[in-house]
mmCIF file of C-alpha atoms and ligand atoms in Angstrom:
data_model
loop_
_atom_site.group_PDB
_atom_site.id
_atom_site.type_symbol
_atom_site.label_atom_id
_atom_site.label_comp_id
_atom_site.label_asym_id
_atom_site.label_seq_id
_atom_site.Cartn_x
_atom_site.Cartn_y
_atom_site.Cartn_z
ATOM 1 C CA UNK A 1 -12.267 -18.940 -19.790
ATOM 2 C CA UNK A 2 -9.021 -18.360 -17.585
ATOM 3 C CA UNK A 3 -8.407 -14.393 -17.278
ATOM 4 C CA UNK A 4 -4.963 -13.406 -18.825
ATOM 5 C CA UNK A 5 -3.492 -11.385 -16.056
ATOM 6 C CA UNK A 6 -0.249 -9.139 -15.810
ATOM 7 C CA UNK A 7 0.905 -8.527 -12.450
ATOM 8 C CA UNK A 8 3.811 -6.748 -10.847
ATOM 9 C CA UNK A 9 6.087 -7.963 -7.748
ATOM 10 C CA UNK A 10 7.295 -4.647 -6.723
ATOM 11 C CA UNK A 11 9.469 -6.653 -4.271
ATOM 12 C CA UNK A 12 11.727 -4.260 -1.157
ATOM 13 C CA UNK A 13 11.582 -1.344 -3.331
ATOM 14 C CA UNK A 14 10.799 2.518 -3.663
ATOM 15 C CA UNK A 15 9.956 4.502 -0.481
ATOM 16 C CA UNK A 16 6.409 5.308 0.271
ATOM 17 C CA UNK A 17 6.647 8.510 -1.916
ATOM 18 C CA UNK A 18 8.120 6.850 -4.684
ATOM 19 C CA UNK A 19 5.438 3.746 -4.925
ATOM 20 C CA UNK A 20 2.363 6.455 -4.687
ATOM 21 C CA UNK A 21 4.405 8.164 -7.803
ATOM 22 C CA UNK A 22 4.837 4.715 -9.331
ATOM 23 C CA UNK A 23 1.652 3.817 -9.128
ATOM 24 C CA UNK A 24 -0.350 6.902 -10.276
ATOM 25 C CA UNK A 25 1.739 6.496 -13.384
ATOM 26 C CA UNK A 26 0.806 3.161 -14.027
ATOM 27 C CA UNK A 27 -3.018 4.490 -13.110
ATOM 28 C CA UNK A 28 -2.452 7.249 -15.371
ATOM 29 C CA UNK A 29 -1.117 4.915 -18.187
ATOM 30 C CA UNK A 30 -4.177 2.551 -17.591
ATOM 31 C CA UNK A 31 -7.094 4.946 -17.518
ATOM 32 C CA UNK A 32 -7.122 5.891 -21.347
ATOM 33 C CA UNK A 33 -6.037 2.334 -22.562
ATOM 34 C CA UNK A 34 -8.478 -1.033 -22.880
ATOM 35 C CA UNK A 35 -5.611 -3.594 -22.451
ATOM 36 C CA UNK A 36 -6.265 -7.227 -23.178
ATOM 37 C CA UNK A 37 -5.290 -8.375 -19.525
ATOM 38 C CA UNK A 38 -5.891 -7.575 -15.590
ATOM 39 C CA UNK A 39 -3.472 -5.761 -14.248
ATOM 40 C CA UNK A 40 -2.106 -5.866 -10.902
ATOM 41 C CA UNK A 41 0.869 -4.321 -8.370
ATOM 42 C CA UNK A 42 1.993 -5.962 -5.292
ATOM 43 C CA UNK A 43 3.526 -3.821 -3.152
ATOM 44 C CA UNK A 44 5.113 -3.314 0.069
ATOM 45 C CA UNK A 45 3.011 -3.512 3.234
ATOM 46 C CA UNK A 46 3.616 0.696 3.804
ATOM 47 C CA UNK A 47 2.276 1.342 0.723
ATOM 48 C CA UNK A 48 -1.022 -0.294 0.485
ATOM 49 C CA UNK A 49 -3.292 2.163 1.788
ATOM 50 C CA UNK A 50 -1.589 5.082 0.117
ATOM 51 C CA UNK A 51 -1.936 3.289 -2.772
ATOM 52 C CA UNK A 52 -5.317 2.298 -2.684
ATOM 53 C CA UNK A 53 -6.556 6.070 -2.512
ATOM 54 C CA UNK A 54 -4.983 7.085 -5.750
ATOM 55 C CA UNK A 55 -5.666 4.163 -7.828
ATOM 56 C CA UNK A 56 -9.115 2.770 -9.662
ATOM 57 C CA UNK A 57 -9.206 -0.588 -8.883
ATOM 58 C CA UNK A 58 -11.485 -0.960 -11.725
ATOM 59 C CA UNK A 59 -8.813 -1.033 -14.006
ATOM 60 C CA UNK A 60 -5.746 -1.716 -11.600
ATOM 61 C CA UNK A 61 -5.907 -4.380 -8.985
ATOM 62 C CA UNK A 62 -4.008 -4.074 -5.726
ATOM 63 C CA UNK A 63 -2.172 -6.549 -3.439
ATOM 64 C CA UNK A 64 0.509 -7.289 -0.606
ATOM 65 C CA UNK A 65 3.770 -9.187 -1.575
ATOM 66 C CA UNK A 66 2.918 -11.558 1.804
ATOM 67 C CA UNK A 67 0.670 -11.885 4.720
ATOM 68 C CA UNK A 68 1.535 -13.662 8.097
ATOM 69 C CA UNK A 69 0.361 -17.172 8.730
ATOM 70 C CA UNK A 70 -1.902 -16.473 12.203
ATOM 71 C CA UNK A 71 -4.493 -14.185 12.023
ATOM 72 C CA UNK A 72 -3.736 -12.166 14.678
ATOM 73 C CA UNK A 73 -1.888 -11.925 17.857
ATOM 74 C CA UNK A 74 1.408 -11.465 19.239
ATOM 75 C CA UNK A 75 3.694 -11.766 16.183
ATOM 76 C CA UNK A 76 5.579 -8.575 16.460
ATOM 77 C CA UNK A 77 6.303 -7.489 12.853
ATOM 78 C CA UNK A 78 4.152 -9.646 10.727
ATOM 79 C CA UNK A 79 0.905 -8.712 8.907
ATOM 80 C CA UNK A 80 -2.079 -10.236 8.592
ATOM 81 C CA UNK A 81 -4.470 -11.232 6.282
ATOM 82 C CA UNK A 82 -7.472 -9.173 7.699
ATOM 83 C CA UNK A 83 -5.304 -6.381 7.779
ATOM 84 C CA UNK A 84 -3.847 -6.658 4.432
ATOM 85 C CA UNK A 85 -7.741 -6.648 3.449
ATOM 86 C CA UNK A 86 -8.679 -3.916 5.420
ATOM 87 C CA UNK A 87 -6.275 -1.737 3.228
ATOM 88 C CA UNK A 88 -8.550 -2.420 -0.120
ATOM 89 C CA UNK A 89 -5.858 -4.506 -1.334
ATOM 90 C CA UNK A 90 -7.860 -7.594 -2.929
ATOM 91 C CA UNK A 91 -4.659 -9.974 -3.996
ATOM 92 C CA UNK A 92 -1.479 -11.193 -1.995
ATOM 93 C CA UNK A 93 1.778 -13.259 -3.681
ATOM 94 C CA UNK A 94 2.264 -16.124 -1.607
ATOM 95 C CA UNK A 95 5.123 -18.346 -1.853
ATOM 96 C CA UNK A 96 7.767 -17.030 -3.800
ATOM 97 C CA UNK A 97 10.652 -18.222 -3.768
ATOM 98 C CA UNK A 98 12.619 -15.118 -1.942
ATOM 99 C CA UNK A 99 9.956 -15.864 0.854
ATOM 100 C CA UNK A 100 11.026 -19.579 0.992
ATOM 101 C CA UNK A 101 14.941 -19.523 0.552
ATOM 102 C CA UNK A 102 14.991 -16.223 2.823
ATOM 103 C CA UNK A 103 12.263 -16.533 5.162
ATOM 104 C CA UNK A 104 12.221 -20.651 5.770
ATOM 105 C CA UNK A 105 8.752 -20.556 4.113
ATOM 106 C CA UNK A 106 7.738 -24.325 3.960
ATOM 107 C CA UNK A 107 4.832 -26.102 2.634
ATOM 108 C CA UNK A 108 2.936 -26.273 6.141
ATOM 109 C CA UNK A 109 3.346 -22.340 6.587
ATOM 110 C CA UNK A 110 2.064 -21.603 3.519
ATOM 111 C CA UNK A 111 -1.010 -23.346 3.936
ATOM 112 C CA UNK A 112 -1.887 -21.260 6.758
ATOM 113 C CA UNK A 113 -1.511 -18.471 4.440
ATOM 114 C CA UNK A 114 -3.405 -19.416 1.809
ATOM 115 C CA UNK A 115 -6.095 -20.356 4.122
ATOM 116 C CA UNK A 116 -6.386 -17.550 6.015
ATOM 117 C CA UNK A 117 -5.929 -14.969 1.956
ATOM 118 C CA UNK A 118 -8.702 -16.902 1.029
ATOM 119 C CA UNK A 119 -10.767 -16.448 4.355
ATOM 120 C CA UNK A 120 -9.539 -13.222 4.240
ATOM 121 C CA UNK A 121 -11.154 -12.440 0.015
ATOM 122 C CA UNK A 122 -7.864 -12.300 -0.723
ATOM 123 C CA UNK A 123 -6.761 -13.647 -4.003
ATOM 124 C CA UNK A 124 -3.832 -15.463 -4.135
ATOM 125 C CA UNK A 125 -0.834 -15.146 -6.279
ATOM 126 C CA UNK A 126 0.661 -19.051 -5.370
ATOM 127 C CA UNK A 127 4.296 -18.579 -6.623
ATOM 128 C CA UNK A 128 6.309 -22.030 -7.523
ATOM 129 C CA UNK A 129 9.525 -22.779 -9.168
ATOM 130 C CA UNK A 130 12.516 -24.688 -9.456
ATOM 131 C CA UNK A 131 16.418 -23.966 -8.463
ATOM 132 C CA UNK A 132 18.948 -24.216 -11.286
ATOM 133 C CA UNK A 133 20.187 -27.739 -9.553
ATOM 134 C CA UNK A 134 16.969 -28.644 -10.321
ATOM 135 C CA UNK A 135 16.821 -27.978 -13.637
ATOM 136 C CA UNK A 136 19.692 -29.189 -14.546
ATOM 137 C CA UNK A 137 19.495 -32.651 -12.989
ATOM 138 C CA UNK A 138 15.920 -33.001 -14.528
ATOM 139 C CA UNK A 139 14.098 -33.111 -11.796
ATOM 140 C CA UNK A 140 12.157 -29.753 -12.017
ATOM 141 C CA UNK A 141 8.683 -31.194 -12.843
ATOM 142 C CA UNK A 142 8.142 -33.691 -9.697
ATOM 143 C CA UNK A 143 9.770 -30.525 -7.733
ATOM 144 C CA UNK A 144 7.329 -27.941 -8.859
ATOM 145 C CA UNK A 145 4.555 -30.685 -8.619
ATOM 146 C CA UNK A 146 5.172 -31.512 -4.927
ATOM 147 C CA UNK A 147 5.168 -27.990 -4.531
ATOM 148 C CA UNK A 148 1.808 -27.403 -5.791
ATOM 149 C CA UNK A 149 1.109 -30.840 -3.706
ATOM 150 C CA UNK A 150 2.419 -30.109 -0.407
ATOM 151 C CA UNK A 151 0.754 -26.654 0.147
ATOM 152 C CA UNK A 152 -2.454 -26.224 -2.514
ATOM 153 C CA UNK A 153 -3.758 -29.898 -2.596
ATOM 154 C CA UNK A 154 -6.010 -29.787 0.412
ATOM 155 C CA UNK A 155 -8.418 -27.428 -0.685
ATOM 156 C CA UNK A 156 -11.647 -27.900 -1.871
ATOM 157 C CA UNK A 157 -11.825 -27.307 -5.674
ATOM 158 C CA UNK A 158 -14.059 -24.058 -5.035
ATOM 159 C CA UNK A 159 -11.401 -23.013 -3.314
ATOM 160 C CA UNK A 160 -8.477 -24.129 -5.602
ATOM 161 C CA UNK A 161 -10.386 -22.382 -8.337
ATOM 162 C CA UNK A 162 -10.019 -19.209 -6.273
ATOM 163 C CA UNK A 163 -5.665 -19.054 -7.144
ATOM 164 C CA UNK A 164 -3.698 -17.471 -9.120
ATOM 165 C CA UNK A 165 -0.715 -19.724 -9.949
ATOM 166 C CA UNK A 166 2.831 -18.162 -10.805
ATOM 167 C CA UNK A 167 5.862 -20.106 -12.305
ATOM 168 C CA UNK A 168 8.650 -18.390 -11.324
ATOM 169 C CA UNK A 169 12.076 -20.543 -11.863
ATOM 170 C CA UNK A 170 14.295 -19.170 -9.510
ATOM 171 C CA UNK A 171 17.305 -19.691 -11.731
ATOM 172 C CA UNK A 172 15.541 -16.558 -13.891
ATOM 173 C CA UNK A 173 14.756 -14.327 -11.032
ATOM 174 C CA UNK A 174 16.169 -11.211 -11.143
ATOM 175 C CA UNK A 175 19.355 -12.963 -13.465
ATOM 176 C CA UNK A 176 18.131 -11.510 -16.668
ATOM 177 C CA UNK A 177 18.109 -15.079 -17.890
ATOM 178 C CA UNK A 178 14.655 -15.889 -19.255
ATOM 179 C CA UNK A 179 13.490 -19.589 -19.615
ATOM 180 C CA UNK A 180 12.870 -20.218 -23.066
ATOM 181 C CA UNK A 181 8.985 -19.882 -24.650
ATOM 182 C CA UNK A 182 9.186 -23.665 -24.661
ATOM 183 C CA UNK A 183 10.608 -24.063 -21.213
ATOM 184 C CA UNK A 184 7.452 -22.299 -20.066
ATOM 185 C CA UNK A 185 4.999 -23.778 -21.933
ATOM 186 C CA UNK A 186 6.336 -27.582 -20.689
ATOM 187 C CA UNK A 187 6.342 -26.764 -17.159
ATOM 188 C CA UNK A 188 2.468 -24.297 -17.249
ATOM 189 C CA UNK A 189 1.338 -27.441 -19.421
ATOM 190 C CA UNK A 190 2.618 -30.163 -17.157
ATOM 191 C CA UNK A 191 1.190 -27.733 -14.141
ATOM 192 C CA UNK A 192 -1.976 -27.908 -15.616
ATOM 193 C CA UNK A 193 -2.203 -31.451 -15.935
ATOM 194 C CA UNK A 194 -1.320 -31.906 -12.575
ATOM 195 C CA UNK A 195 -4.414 -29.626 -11.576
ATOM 196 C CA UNK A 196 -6.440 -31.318 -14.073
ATOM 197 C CA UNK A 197 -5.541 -34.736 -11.997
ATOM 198 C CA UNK A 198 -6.994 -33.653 -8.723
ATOM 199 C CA UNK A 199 -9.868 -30.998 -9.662
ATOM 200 C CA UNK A 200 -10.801 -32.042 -12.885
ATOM 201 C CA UNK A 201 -10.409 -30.351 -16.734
ATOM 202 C CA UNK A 202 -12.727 -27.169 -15.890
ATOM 203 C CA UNK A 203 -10.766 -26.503 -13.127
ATOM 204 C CA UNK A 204 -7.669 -26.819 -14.257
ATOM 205 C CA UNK A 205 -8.565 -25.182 -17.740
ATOM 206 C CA UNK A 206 -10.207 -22.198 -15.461
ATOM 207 C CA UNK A 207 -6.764 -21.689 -13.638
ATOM 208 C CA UNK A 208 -4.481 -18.628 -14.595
ATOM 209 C CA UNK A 209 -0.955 -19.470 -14.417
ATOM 210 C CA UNK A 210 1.595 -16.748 -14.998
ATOM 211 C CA UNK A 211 4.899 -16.779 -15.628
ATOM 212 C CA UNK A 212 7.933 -14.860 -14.098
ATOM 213 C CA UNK A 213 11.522 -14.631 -14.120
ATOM 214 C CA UNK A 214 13.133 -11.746 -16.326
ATOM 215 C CA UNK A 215 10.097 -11.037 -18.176
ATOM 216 C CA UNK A 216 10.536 -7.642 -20.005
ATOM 217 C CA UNK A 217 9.083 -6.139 -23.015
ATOM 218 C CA UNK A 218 11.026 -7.529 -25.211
ATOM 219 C CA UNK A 219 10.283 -11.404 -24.568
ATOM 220 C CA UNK A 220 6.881 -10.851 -23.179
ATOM 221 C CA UNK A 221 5.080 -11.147 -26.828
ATOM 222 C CA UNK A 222 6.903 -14.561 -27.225
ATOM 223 C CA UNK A 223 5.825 -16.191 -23.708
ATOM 224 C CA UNK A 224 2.538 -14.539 -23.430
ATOM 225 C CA UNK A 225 1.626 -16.426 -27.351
ATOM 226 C CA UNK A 226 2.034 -19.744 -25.724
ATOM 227 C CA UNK A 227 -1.270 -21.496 -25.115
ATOM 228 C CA UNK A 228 -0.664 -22.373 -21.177
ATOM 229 C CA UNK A 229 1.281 -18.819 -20.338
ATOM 230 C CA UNK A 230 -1.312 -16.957 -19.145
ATOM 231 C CA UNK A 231 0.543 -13.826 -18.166
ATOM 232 C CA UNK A 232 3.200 -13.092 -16.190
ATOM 233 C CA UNK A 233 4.781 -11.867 -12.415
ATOM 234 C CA UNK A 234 7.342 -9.438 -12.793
ATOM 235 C CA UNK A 235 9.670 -7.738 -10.835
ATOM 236 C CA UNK A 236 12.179 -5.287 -12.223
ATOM 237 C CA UNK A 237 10.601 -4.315 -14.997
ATOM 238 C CA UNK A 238 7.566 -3.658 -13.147
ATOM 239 C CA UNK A 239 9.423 -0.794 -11.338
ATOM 240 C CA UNK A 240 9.532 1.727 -14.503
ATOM 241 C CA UNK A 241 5.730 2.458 -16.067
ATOM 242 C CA UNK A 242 6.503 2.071 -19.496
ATOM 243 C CA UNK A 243 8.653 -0.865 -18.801
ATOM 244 C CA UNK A 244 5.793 -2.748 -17.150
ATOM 245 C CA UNK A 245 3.256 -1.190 -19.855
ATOM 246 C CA UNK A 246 4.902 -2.856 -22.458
ATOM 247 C CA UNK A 247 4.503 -6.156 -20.972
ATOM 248 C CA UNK A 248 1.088 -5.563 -20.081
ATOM 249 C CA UNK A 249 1.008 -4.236 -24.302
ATOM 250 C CA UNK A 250 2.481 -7.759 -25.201
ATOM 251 C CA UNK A 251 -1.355 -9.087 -25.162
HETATM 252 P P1 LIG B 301 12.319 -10.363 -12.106
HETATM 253 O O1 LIG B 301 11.266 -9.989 -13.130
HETATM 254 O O2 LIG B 301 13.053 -9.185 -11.560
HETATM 255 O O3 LIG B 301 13.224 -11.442 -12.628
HETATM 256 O O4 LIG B 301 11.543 -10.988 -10.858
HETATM 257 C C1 LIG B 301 10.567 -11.936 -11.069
HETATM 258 C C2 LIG B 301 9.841 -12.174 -9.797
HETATM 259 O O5 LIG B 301 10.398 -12.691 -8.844
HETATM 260 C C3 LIG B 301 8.456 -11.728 -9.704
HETATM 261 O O6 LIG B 301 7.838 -12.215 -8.568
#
């Protein structure tokens, strides 16, 4: 069965002292509780090592927000996969949407990423997601389907079954507008069908996909009890311990 996962998208914030802090607490909070999901931090780059030492990965899982698309070279700035490993982190987001609108992250590019995560052990966290044009005009499925398409649909099905998919519309990022319980189901259900198309039921039945956009404590328990939400990718509210505790309490 598909693992129920709760993961946190720490995004461009806290300073190195303040994520160690951060994520002690959320160690802390996690070592005398048996929650019902995995939980996981992404966090900056600077942090990863840092936070690696004070954490039990046991009961926390670790990862990097991005990784570059070469494996190494020069690429003054970026960071790789191998050394995003070589930090103990185990997971990387891929993908989001602040990474394609920002960045000019396109299908091809992301690709390389995902093939060199996986290469790498890395787990990835394969963000996708409509705009609000999108939504509006109706289009959103075929758009979050070419999505998953363009970038995920050349890998083998052993290595498909490897993601972590993440449904993040990007009209509910960081807007404090949540899509509806409904809203999310249709799109995680019409996401798994699409899976189900190429790889087959098991696969697509085996597939985690989380949601995220405005996901707090308060509308986690509603989300979370629909049958294809498997969890969710949060950003604000995974910046305050008890904040992101109560989401990861809403299983
Ligand atoms: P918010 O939870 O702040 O809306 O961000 C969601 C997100 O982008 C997680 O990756």
């Amino acid at each position: 069965m598909r693992k129920k996962i709760v993961a946190g998208n720490w995004k461009m914030n806290t300073t190195l002292q303040e994520g160690v802090a951060l994520a002690k607490e959320v160690n802390e909070a996690l070592a005398g509780a048996t929650p019902k999901c995995d939980v996981i931090i992404a966090v900056p780059f600077t942090h990863l090592a840092s936070i690696n030492a004070v954490i039990d990965q046991n009961k926390l899982g670790l990862g990097a927000e991005n990784c570059a698309d070469h494996k190494s070279g020069a690429y003054t700035g970026e960071v790789s996969a191998p050394m995003v490993a070589s930090t103990g982190a185990t997971y990387v987001i891929l993908g989001h949407s602040e990474r394609r609108q920002y960045y000019g992250e396109t299908s091809e590019i992301l690709k390389e990423k995902v093939n060199l995560a996986l290469a790498n052990n890395l787990t990835p966290i394969f963000c996708i997601g409509e705009v609000l044009e999108e939504r509006e005009n109706g289009s959103y499925l075929e758009v979050v389907k070419k999505q998953i398409e363009d970038a995920l649909f050349d890998l083998s099905a052993d290595d498909f079954s490897k993601l972590i998919l993440a449904y993040e519309p990007v009209w509910a990022i960081g807007t404090g507008k949540t899509a509806t319980d409904d809203q999310a189901e249709e799109m995680h259900a019409f996401i798994r069908e699409v899976i189900a198309n190429k790889y087959g039921k098991d696969v697509a039945e085996n597939t985690s996909i989380l949601y995220g956009g405005s996901c707090k404590p308060s509308n986690a328990p509603q989300l979370f009890a629909k049958p294809n939400v498997d969890g969710g990718l949060i950003g604000g509210a995974s910046l305050k311990a008890a904040d992101f505790m109560g989401i990861v309490n809403a299983f």
